[in-house]
CSV table of C-alpha atoms and ligand atoms in Angstrom, one decimal:
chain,number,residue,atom,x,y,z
A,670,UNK,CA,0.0,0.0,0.0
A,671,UNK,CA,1.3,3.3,-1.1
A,672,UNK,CA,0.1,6.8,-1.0
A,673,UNK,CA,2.2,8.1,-3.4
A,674,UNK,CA,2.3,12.0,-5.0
A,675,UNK,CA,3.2,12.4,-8.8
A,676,UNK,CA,4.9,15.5,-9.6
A,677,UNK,CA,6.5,17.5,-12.5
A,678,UNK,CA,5.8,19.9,-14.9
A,679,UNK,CA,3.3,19.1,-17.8
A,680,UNK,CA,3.8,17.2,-20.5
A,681,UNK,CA,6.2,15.0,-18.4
A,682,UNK,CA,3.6,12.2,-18.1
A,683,UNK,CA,2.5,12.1,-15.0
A,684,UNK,CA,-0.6,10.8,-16.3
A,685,UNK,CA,0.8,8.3,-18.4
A,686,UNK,CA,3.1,7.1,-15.5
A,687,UNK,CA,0.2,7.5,-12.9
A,688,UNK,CA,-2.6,5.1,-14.6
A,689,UNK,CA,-0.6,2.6,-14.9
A,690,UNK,CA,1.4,2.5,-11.5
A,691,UNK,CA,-2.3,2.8,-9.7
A,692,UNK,CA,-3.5,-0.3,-12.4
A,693,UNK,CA,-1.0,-2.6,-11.7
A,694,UNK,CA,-0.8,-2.4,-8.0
A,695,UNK,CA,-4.7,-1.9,-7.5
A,696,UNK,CA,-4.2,1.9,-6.4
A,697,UNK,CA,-7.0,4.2,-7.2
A,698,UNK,CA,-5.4,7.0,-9.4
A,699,UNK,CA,-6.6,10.5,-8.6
A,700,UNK,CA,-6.1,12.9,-11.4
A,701,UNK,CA,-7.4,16.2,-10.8
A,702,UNK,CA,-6.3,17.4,-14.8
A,703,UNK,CA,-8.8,14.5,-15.4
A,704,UNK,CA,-12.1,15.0,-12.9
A,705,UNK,CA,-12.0,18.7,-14.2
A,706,UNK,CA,-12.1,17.7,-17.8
A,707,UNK,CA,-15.1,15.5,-16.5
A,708,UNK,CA,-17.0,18.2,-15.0
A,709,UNK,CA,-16.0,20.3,-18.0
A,710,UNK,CA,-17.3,18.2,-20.3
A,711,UNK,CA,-20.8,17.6,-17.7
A,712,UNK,CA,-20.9,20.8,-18.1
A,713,UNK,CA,-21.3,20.4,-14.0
A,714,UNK,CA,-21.0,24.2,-11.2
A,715,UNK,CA,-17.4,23.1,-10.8
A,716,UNK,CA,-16.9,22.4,-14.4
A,717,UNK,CA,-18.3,25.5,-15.6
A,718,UNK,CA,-16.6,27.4,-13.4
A,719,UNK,CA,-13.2,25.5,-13.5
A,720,UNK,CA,-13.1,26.0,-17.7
A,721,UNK,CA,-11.8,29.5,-17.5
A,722,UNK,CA,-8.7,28.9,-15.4
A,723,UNK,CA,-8.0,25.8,-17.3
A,724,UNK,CA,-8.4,27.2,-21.2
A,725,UNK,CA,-6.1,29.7,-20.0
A,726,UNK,CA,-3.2,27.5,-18.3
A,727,UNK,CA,-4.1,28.5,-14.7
A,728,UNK,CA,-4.6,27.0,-11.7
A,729,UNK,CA,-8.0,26.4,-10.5
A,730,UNK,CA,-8.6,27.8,-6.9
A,731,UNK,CA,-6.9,26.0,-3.7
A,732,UNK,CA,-10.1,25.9,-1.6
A,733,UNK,CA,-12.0,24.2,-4.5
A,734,UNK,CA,-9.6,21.8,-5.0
A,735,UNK,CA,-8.4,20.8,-1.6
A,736,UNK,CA,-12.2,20.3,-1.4
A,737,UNK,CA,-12.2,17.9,-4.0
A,738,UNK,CA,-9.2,15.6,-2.8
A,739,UNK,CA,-10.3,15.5,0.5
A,740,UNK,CA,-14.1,13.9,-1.0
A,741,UNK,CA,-12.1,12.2,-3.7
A,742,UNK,CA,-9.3,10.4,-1.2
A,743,UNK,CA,-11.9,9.5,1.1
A,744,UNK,CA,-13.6,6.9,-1.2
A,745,UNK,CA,-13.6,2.9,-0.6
A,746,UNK,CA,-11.2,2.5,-3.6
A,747,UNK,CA,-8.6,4.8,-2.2
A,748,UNK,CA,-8.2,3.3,1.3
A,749,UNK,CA,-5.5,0.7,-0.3
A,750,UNK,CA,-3.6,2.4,-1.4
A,751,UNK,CA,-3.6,6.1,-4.2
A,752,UNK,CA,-1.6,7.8,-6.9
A,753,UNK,CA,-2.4,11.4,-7.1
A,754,UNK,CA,-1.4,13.0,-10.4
A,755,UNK,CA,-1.5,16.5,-10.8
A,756,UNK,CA,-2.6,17.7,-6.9
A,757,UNK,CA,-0.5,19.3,-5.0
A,758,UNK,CA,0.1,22.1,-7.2
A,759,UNK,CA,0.6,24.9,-5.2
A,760,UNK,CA,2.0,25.1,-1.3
A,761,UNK,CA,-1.1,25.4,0.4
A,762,UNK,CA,-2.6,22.5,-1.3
A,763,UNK,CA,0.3,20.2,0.3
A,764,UNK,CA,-0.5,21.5,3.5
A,765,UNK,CA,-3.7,20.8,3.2
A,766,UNK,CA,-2.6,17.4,2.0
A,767,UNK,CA,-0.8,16.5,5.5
A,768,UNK,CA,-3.8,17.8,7.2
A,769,UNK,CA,-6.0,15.5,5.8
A,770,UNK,CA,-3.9,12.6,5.7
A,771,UNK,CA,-3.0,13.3,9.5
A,772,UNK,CA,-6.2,13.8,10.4
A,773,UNK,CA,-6.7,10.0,9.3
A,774,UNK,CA,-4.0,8.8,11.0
A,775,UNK,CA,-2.0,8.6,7.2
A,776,UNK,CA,0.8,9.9,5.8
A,777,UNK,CA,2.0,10.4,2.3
A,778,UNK,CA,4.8,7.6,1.7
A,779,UNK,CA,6.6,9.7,-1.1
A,780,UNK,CA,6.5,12.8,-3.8
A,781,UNK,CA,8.1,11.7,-6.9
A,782,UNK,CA,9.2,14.2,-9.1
A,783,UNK,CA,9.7,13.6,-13.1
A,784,UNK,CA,11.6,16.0,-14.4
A,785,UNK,CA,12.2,16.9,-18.5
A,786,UNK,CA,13.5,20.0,-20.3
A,787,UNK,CA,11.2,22.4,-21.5
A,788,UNK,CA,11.4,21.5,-25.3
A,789,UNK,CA,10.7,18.2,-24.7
A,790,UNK,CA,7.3,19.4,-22.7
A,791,UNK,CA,6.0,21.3,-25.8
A,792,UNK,CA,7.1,18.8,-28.0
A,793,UNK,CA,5.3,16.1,-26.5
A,794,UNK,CA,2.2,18.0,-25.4
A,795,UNK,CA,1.9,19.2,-29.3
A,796,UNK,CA,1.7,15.6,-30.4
A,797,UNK,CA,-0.4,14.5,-27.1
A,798,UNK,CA,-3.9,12.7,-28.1
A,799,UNK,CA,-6.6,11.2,-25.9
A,800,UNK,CA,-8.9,9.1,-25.8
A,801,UNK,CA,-12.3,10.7,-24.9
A,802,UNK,CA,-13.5,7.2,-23.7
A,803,UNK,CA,-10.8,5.4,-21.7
A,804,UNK,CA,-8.6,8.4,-21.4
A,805,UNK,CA,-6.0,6.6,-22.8
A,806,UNK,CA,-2.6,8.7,-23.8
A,807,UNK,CA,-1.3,8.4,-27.0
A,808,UNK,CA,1.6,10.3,-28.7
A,809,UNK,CA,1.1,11.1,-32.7
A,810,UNK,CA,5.2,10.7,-32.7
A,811,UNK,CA,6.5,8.6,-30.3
A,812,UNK,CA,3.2,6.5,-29.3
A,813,UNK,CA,1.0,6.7,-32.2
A,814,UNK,CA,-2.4,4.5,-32.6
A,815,UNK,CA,-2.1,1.8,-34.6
A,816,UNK,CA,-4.7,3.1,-37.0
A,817,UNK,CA,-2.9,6.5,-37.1
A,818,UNK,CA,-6.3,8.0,-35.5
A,819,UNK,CA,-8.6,6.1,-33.2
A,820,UNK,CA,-8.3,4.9,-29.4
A,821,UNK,CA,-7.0,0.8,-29.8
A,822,UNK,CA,-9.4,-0.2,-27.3
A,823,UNK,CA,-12.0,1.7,-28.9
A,824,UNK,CA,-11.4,1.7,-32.8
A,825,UNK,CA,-14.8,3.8,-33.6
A,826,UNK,CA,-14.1,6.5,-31.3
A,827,UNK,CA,-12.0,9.5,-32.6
A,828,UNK,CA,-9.1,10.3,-30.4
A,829,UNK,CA,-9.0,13.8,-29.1
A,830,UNK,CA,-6.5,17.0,-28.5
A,831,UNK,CA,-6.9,18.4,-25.3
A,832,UNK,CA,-8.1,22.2,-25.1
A,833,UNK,CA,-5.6,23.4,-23.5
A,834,UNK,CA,-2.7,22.0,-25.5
A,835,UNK,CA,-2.5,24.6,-27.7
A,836,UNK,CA,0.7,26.2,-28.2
A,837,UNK,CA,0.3,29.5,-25.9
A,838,UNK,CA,-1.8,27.7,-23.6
A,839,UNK,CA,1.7,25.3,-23.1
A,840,UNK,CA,3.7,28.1,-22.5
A,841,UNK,CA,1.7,29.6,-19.4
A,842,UNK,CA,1.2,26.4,-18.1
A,843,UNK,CA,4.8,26.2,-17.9
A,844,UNK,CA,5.4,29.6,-16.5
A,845,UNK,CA,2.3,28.5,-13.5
A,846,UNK,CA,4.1,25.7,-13.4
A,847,UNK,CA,7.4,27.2,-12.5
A,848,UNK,CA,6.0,29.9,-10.1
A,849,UNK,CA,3.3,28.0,-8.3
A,850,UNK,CA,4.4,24.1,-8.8
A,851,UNK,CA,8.4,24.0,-8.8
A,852,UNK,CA,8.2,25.4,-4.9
A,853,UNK,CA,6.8,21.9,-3.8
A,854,UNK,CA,9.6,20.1,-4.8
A,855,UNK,CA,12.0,21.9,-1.8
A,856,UNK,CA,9.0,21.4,0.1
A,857,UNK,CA,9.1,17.6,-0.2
A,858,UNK,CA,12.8,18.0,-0.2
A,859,UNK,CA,13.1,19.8,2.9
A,860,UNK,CA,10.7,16.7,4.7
A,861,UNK,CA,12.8,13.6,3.4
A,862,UNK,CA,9.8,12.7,0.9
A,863,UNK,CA,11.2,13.5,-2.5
A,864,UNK,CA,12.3,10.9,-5.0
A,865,UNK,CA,13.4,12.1,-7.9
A,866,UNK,CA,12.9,10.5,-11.4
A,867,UNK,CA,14.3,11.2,-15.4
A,868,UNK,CA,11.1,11.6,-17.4
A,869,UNK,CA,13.0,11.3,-19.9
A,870,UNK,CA,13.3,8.2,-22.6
A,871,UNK,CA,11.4,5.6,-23.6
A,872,UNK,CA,8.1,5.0,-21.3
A,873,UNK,CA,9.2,1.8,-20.2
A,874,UNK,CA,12.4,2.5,-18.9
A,875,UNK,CA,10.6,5.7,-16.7
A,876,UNK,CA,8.5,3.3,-15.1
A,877,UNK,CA,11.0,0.7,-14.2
A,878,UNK,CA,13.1,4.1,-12.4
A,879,UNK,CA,9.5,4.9,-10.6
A,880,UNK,CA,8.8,1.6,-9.3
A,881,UNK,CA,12.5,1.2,-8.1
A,882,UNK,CA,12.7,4.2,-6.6
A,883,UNK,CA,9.4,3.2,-4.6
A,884,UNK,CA,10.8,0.1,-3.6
A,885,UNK,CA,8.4,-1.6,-5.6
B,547,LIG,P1,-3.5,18.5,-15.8
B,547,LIG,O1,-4.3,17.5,-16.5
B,547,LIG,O2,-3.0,18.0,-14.5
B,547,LIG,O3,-2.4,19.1,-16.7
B,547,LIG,O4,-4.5,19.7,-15.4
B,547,LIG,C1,-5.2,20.4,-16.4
B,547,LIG,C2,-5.6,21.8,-15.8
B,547,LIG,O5,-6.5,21.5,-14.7
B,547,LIG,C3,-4.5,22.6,-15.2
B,547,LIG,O6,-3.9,23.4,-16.1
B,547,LIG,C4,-5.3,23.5,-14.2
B,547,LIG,O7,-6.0,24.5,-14.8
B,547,LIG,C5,-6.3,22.5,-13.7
B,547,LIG,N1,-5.8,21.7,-12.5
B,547,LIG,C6,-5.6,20.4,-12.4
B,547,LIG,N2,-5.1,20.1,-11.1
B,547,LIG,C7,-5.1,21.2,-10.4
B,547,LIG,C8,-4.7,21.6,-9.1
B,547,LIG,N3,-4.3,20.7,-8.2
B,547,LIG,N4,-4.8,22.9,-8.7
B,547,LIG,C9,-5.3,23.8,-9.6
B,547,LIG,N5,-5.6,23.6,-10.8
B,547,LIG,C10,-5.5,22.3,-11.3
């Protein structure tokens, strides 16, 4: 059982890295990126509300978030065990993060950080595709569909570009990401929790460097 924290800047794949870690060791996987794109697309309060930050590469607020981990972590599936990709992003959600988990008599086991350079980041999230169905990851360069175009698990569906990979909307997400994100990493530093990880190479070799560095 690990409660485990996936960090790094976008593009890195903490997503990619994330589903399958949780899947393989029957984690649950919380992925905030992903239950906003599902309230988006719901066209839910939250989702509505949560579009305008996202479409613009900003951060959603803290309290709204923090709310949503705390429901989110508190669920049957996560009591074995959870991946969280993509929360904490900012200080006082980590905080809030040890709250909760003390609270419950928990703590978070480790914050692994994948790190890649910048042009690697655009590149990939230029050529990033999803699946609107499974939410599978596919890369049109390095991890294309076999079909050039549709999900393999779901050959009639169309796979998808997410809004907010668009080439300016990259860029400030790497900026938020440096000014609001990249503080957490002394954080976990400075409390013996960081691991950190190359994100880059081929898929398989980053996840073999995760899982050791887990002790898996
Ligand atoms: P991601 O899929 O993790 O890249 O997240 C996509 C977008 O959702 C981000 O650019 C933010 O707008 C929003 N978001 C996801 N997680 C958080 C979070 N922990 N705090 C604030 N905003 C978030």
């Amino acid at each position: 059982m690990v409660r485990v924290v996936l960090l790094g800047p976008p593009g890195v794949g903490k997503g990619t890295q994330g589903r399958r870690l949780a899947s393989e060791h029957g984690w649950a996987l919380i992925s905030t990126g992903e239950m906003l794109r599902e309230a988006v697309a719901r066209r839910t309060p939250l989702g509505i509300e949560a579009q305008k930050q996202m479409d613009q590469g900003l951060l959603v607020g803290d309290e709204v978030m923090i709310g949503l981990v705390n429901e989110r972590s508190a669920d049957t599936d996560a009591a074995g065990g959870f991946v969280l990709d993509g929360f904490p992003r900012t200080v006082p959600q980590a905080d809030a993060l040890d709250v909760t988990l003390t609270r419950r008599g928990h703590a978070l086991d480790a914050a692994v950080s994948l790190r890649a350079p910048d042009v690697e980041l655009v590149r990939r999230m230029s050529a990033r595709r999803e699946c609107p169905v499974c939410k599978r990851a596919y890369n049109l360069v390095s991890w294309p569909p076999r079909d050039g175009r549709h999900c393999d698990d779901h050959p009639d569906v169309d796979l998808i570009q997410r809004a907010d990979d668009t080439p300016e909307t990259v860029k400030r997400r790497l900026v938020v990401y440096g000014q609001q994100t990249a503080p957490l990493l002394d954080y976990y530093r400075s409390r013996g929790r960081l691991r950190e990880v190359e994100g880059l190479g081929a898929m398989d070799d980053v996840y073999r460097a995760l899982t050791r560095t887990l002790g898996l």
